Structure formats: structure tokens, C-alpha cells
mmCIF file of C-alpha atoms in Angstrom:
data_model
loop_
_atom_site.group_PDB
_atom_site.id
_atom_site.type_symbol
_atom_site.label_atom_id
_atom_site.label_comp_id
_atom_site.label_asym_id
_atom_site.label_seq_id
_atom_site.Cartn_x
_atom_site.Cartn_y
_atom_site.Cartn_z
ATOM 1 C CA ALA A 1 -4.653 -25.380 -23.024
ATOM 2 C CA GLY A 2 -4.790 -27.898 -20.175
ATOM 3 C CA CYS A 3 -5.735 -26.594 -16.804
ATOM 4 C CA GLY A 4 -3.034 -28.626 -15.048
ATOM 5 C CA MET A 5 -5.003 -29.153 -11.845
ATOM 6 C CA GLY A 6 -5.049 -32.972 -11.709
ATOM 7 C CA PRO A 7 -7.715 -35.491 -12.762
ATOM 8 C CA HIS A 8 -10.605 -33.522 -11.209
ATOM 9 C CA PRO A 9 -9.625 -29.860 -11.545
ATOM 10 C CA TRP A 10 -13.098 -28.567 -10.642
ATOM 11 C CA GLU A 11 -12.643 -29.970 -7.120
ATOM 12 C CA ASP A 12 -9.793 -27.592 -6.374
ATOM 13 C CA LEU A 13 -9.119 -24.093 -7.667
ATOM 14 C CA TYR A 14 -12.394 -23.355 -9.429
ATOM 15 C CA THR A 15 -15.053 -24.597 -7.043
ATOM 16 C CA ALA A 16 -15.906 -21.063 -5.884
ATOM 17 C CA ASP A 17 -16.887 -20.056 -9.431
ATOM 18 C CA PRO A 18 -20.179 -21.791 -10.417
ATOM 19 C CA ALA A 19 -20.011 -20.816 -14.097
ATOM 20 C CA CYS A 20 -16.478 -22.135 -14.400
ATOM 21 C CA LEU A 21 -17.367 -25.280 -12.501
ATOM 22 C CA GLU A 22 -20.236 -26.129 -14.851
ATOM 23 C CA ALA A 23 -18.074 -25.424 -17.909
ATOM 24 C CA LEU A 24 -15.318 -27.690 -16.576
ATOM 25 C CA LYS A 25 -17.784 -30.491 -15.945
ATOM 26 C CA ALA A 26 -19.080 -30.123 -19.504
ATOM 27 C CA GLU A 27 -15.557 -30.353 -20.879
ATOM 28 C CA ALA A 28 -14.865 -33.411 -18.737
ATOM 29 C CA LEU A 29 -17.963 -35.173 -20.049
ATOM 30 C CA LYS A 30 -16.545 -34.670 -23.527
ATOM 31 C CA GLY A 31 -13.271 -36.174 -22.400
ATOM 32 C CA SER A 32 -11.513 -32.825 -22.652
ATOM 33 C CA ARG A 33 -9.215 -31.154 -20.145
ATOM 34 C CA ALA A 34 -9.294 -27.784 -21.879
ATOM 35 C CA LEU A 35 -9.773 -24.698 -19.717
ATOM 36 C CA PRO A 36 -13.095 -23.102 -20.760
ATOM 37 C CA SER A 37 -13.271 -19.384 -21.440
ATOM 38 C CA ALA A 38 -15.615 -19.092 -18.438
ATOM 39 C CA CYS A 39 -12.659 -19.863 -16.152
ATOM 40 C CA ARG A 40 -9.876 -17.645 -15.053
ATOM 41 C CA THR A 41 -6.347 -18.827 -15.689
ATOM 42 C CA ILE A 42 -4.232 -19.732 -12.682
ATOM 43 C CA ASP A 43 -2.201 -16.536 -13.179
ATOM 44 C CA GLU A 44 -5.410 -14.499 -13.183
ATOM 45 C CA TYR A 45 -6.599 -16.267 -10.043
ATOM 46 C CA PHE A 46 -3.436 -15.502 -8.093
ATOM 47 C CA ALA A 47 -3.339 -11.939 -9.393
ATOM 48 C CA GLU A 48 -6.835 -11.446 -8.019
ATOM 49 C CA GLN A 49 -5.767 -12.970 -4.699
ATOM 50 C CA ASP A 50 -2.804 -10.604 -4.494
ATOM 51 C CA ALA A 51 -4.993 -7.628 -5.299
ATOM 52 C CA ALA A 52 -7.530 -8.672 -2.667
ATOM 53 C CA ARG A 53 -4.790 -8.832 -0.006
ATOM 54 C CA ALA A 54 -3.207 -5.513 -0.938
ATOM 55 C CA PRO A 55 -4.974 -3.504 1.834
ATOM 56 C CA PHE A 56 -3.887 -6.062 4.420
ATOM 57 C CA LYS A 57 -0.286 -6.038 3.228
ATOM 58 C CA LYS A 58 -0.228 -2.253 3.263
ATOM 59 C CA ALA A 59 -1.468 -2.137 6.871
ATOM 60 C CA ARG A 60 0.915 -4.884 7.967
ATOM 61 C CA ASP A 61 3.932 -3.270 6.320
ATOM 62 C CA GLU A 62 3.045 0.125 7.774
ATOM 63 C CA GLY A 63 2.818 -1.462 11.224
ATOM 64 C CA ILE A 64 6.202 -3.153 10.886
ATOM 65 C CA GLN A 65 7.826 0.065 9.673
ATOM 66 C CA ALA A 66 6.262 2.112 12.484
ATOM 67 C CA PHE A 67 7.366 -0.463 15.066
ATOM 68 C CA GLU A 68 10.934 -0.423 13.770
ATOM 69 C CA GLU A 69 10.906 3.369 13.935
ATOM 70 C CA GLY A 70 9.631 3.317 17.523
ATOM 71 C CA ASP A 71 6.301 4.897 16.612
ATOM 72 C CA TYR A 72 4.280 2.388 18.608
ATOM 73 C CA GLU A 73 0.956 4.233 18.567
ATOM 74 C CA ARG A 74 1.017 4.285 14.763
ATOM 75 C CA ALA A 75 2.047 0.623 14.801
ATOM 76 C CA LEU A 76 -0.964 -0.198 16.990
ATOM 77 C CA THR A 77 -3.309 1.477 14.549
ATOM 78 C CA ALA A 78 -1.778 -0.329 11.593
ATOM 79 C CA PHE A 79 -1.706 -3.797 13.173
ATOM 80 C CA ASN A 80 -5.296 -3.426 14.368
ATOM 81 C CA LYS A 81 -6.281 -2.474 10.827
ATOM 82 C CA ALA A 82 -4.473 -5.529 9.463
ATOM 83 C CA ILE A 83 -6.346 -7.726 11.950
ATOM 84 C CA ASP A 84 -9.657 -6.138 10.976
ATOM 85 C CA ILE A 85 -8.956 -7.220 7.405
ATOM 86 C CA GLU A 86 -7.614 -10.709 8.191
ATOM 87 C CA ASN A 87 -8.892 -11.520 11.654
ATOM 88 C CA GLU A 88 -7.359 -15.000 11.791
ATOM 89 C CA ASN A 89 -3.835 -13.929 10.853
ATOM 90 C CA ILE A 90 -2.001 -14.961 14.009
ATOM 91 C CA ASP A 91 1.266 -13.232 13.102
ATOM 92 C CA GLN A 92 -0.461 -9.863 13.332
ATOM 93 C CA TYR A 93 -1.759 -10.635 16.825
ATOM 94 C CA PHE A 94 1.824 -11.349 17.869
ATOM 95 C CA ASN A 95 2.877 -8.060 16.297
ATOM 96 C CA LEU A 96 0.098 -6.285 18.157
ATOM 97 C CA ALA A 97 1.053 -7.871 21.483
ATOM 98 C CA ALA A 98 4.707 -6.927 20.974
ATOM 99 C CA THR A 99 3.627 -3.336 20.396
ATOM 100 C CA TYR A 100 1.529 -3.294 23.564
ATOM 101 C CA LEU A 101 4.569 -4.532 25.491
ATOM 102 C CA GLN A 102 6.661 -1.675 24.150
ATOM 103 C CA LEU A 103 4.023 0.693 25.541
ATOM 104 C CA ASN A 104 3.954 -1.150 28.892
ATOM 105 C CA ARG A 105 0.329 -2.064 28.234
ATOM 106 C CA PHE A 106 0.769 -5.515 29.716
ATOM 107 C CA GLU A 107 -2.901 -6.318 30.275
ATOM 108 C CA ASP A 108 -3.639 -5.523 26.637
ATOM 109 C CA ALA A 109 -0.772 -7.785 25.585
ATOM 110 C CA ILE A 110 -2.180 -10.617 27.705
ATOM 111 C CA ALA A 111 -5.621 -10.103 26.172
ATOM 112 C CA THR A 112 -4.025 -10.333 22.732
ATOM 113 C CA TYR A 113 -2.275 -13.597 23.609
ATOM 114 C CA ASP A 114 -5.674 -14.840 24.814
ATOM 115 C CA GLU A 115 -7.072 -14.046 21.369
ATOM 116 C CA ILE A 116 -4.280 -16.042 19.742
ATOM 117 C CA ILE A 117 -5.012 -19.009 21.990
ATOM 118 C CA ALA A 118 -8.705 -18.752 21.152
ATOM 119 C CA LEU A 119 -7.763 -19.026 17.479
ATOM 120 C CA ASP A 120 -5.131 -21.724 18.000
ATOM 121 C CA HIS A 121 -5.435 -23.665 21.261
ATOM 122 C CA ASP A 122 -2.110 -25.414 20.662
ATOM 123 C CA ASN A 123 0.000 -22.310 20.056
ATOM 124 C CA GLU A 124 2.784 -22.963 22.569
ATOM 125 C CA LYS A 125 4.496 -19.671 21.766
ATOM 126 C CA ALA A 126 1.404 -17.698 22.840
ATOM 127 C CA TYR A 127 1.290 -19.493 26.194
ATOM 128 C CA ARG A 128 4.998 -18.856 26.757
ATOM 129 C CA PHE A 129 4.769 -15.164 25.866
ATOM 130 C CA ARG A 130 1.651 -14.754 28.001
ATOM 131 C CA ALA A 131 3.508 -16.314 30.926
ATOM 132 C CA SER A 132 6.390 -13.881 30.456
ATOM 133 C CA THR A 133 3.949 -10.982 30.547
ATOM 134 C CA TYR A 134 2.278 -12.279 33.701
ATOM 135 C CA SER A 135 5.753 -12.476 35.217
ATOM 136 C CA GLN A 136 6.408 -8.833 34.396
ATOM 137 C CA LEU A 137 3.242 -8.001 36.328
ATOM 138 C CA ASN A 138 4.461 -10.146 39.244
ATOM 139 C CA GLN A 139 1.472 -12.421 38.700
ATOM 140 C CA ASN A 140 3.723 -15.399 39.221
ATOM 141 C CA ASP A 141 1.069 -18.016 39.965
ATOM 142 C CA LYS A 142 -0.598 -17.238 36.638
ATOM 143 C CA ALA A 143 2.790 -17.270 34.912
ATOM 144 C CA ILE A 144 3.614 -20.720 36.283
ATOM 145 C CA ALA A 145 0.157 -22.084 35.433
ATOM 146 C CA THR A 146 0.541 -20.784 31.886
ATOM 147 C CA LEU A 147 3.985 -22.353 31.546
ATOM 148 C CA ASP A 148 2.495 -25.620 32.799
ATOM 149 C CA GLN A 149 0.178 -25.449 29.799
ATOM 150 C CA SER A 150 3.123 -24.664 27.554
ATOM 151 C CA VAL A 151 5.009 -27.722 28.847
ATOM 152 C CA SER A 152 2.003 -29.921 28.115
ATOM 153 C CA LEU A 153 2.044 -28.699 24.518
ATOM 154 C CA ASP A 154 5.791 -29.012 23.994
ATOM 155 C CA PRO A 155 7.599 -31.004 26.696
ATOM 156 C CA THR A 156 10.844 -30.848 24.698
ATOM 157 C CA ASN A 157 11.308 -27.062 24.849
ATOM 158 C CA ALA A 158 14.169 -26.313 27.257
ATOM 159 C CA ASP A 159 13.308 -22.607 27.346
ATOM 160 C CA VAL A 160 9.945 -23.304 28.972
ATOM 161 C CA TYR A 161 11.529 -25.231 31.855
ATOM 162 C CA TYR A 162 14.202 -22.569 32.250
ATOM 163 C CA ASP A 163 11.616 -19.758 32.346
ATOM 164 C CA ARG A 164 9.483 -21.645 34.863
ATOM 165 C CA GLY A 165 12.550 -22.392 36.944
ATOM 166 C CA GLN A 166 13.485 -18.716 37.051
ATOM 167 C CA ILE A 167 10.049 -17.748 38.326
ATOM 168 C CA LYS A 168 10.156 -20.443 41.020
ATOM 169 C CA TYR A 169 13.659 -19.317 41.960
ATOM 170 C CA ASN A 170 12.437 -15.729 42.372
ATOM 171 C CA LEU A 171 9.669 -17.077 44.611
ATOM 172 C CA LYS A 172 12.350 -18.847 46.689
ATOM 173 C CA ARG A 173 10.932 -22.221 45.691
ATOM 174 C CA TYR A 174 14.466 -23.452 45.208
ATOM 175 C CA ARG A 175 13.806 -27.206 45.089
ATOM 176 C CA ASP A 176 11.104 -26.763 42.470
ATOM 177 C CA ALA A 177 13.352 -24.410 40.526
ATOM 178 C CA ILE A 178 16.180 -26.949 40.554
ATOM 179 C CA ALA A 179 13.852 -29.594 39.135
ATOM 180 C CA ASP A 180 13.021 -27.307 36.228
ATOM 181 C CA PHE A 181 16.653 -26.355 35.645
ATOM 182 C CA ASP A 182 17.487 -30.077 35.625
ATOM 183 C CA LYS A 183 14.938 -30.627 32.869
ATOM 184 C CA ALA A 184 16.230 -27.644 30.886
ATOM 185 C CA ILE A 185 19.782 -28.972 31.125
ATOM 186 C CA ALA A 186 18.722 -32.495 30.166
ATOM 187 C CA LEU A 187 17.168 -31.089 27.002
ATOM 188 C CA GLU A 188 19.895 -28.530 26.342
ATOM 189 C CA PRO A 189 23.165 -29.658 27.976
ATOM 190 C CA TYR A 190 25.011 -26.450 27.077
ATOM 191 C CA ASN A 191 22.466 -24.110 28.683
ATOM 192 C CA ALA A 192 24.901 -22.055 30.784
ATOM 193 C CA ASN A 193 22.162 -19.953 32.372
ATOM 194 C CA ALA A 194 20.339 -23.033 33.631
ATOM 195 C CA TYR A 195 23.552 -24.378 35.173
ATOM 196 C CA ASN A 196 24.218 -20.997 36.783
ATOM 197 C CA TYR A 197 20.777 -20.608 38.325
ATOM 198 C CA ARG A 198 20.721 -24.229 39.437
ATOM 199 C CA GLY A 199 24.022 -23.722 41.223
ATOM 200 C CA ILE A 200 22.762 -20.591 42.967
ATOM 201 C CA ALA A 201 19.571 -22.415 43.996
ATOM 202 C CA TYR A 202 21.621 -25.252 45.520
ATOM 203 C CA ASP A 203 23.700 -22.652 47.353
ATOM 204 C CA LYS A 204 20.529 -21.060 48.748
ATOM 205 C CA LEU A 205 19.595 -24.492 50.150
ATOM 206 C CA GLY A 206 23.016 -24.815 51.772
ATOM 207 C CA ARG A 207 24.002 -27.638 49.440
ATOM 208 C CA HIS A 208 27.291 -26.016 48.502
ATOM 209 C CA HIS A 209 28.873 -29.202 47.151
ATOM 210 C CA LYS A 210 26.023 -29.419 44.603
ATOM 211 C CA ALA A 211 26.312 -25.721 43.783
ATOM 212 C CA ILE A 212 29.804 -26.204 42.375
ATOM 213 C CA ALA A 213 29.129 -29.567 40.734
#
């Protein structure tokens, strides 16, 4: 049976198996594309991969179930176990951070977003969520600085400008807030919240004609 892996199959699926690799090379020298008995079939390979990931999937699924049931301490244990097994699985770090937030463990959530960013420097979502958590701690300067980083990664995301505008509004930096709401509206013309906050900010500056525009 053909192995179906292209003109050089040993360069792909089977490179981690030295015995299979040598057998494939021998077949190739004979002009054959037969799959040697030394090699696993593709079905066997994926079955082994599924079996290897079973402990991770069990921990992940237990964490999701516990979170949905509101058992956040059990969810923490499960998500941490999943991360121990697959320590570069970013989705589980997000799950862990969300669980910390449910427990009002904001500093732990921030540390978890930091871990995501260490794994993926361009993960705009992690910057945005970290900024939101800083905001909940009233660490507004850090929140704004983090959203600045988020904007640099994705300057087309209206939500980032809106979030940054809200923080500046709460700090009574109305002109700066308006600039961000303007950008949010330019990107998302039907953003009713951005229009609303922009109008209130204009009103705070005494520019009532702009507030109702």
C-alpha cells in the first residue's frame, strides 16, 4: 500500500521513527512507495497521538465542567494540571486566567496573561484582557499602557480604542477619551456605546453642541 505522504514521505510523518525512516529510504532506492512493516500506518499514528493526549483532554474537560458548574477551585486544579501536561497550550492559560477572575484573584490573572505573552508576544487578546484586569484594580496607567501595546498589534480593533477611551474618561481625560471614541467609531460606525460616551465627554467639556451631534 502507498504511504500517501508525497514524493518524500520520510521527511514528514515518520522522521521521528529511525527504523521506519531507514526502511522508507530503502524502499525509495528501489523505486517503491510501499509502506514498510517497520512503519506505523497513518491511522495508527493518529491513534497513538490521541492516546498520548488523553490525560490532557481529561484535565481540560474537567476544568471546563467545573468552571461551568461554578466550582472554581476544582477548575483551577484541573486547568493547572492541563497546563502541566501541555505547557504551551495557550487556551488553557486563558481558561486559568478566567477562573482566577471569578475568584477575584486579579494579580494571579495578570500573571497568567503575562505567561501567555511570554509564549506569544503578539497575542493581542492577552494584552487586552490584562488591561481590563489592571482596570479592575484601578491601576489605570498600566491598563492604558497595555492597551497601547494592544493597539500596536491590532490598530483595526474598535474595542481596544473604546476600552482605552473609557479608562481615560474615568480619569477625566475627556479630550483624550474623545480621540479614542472617534477612532472606535471610525472603525465601527454603529458602536452606540462609543457615541454615547463621546457625547458625555463633550458635555463634560462644556461643548454641548458637540455632545448632541
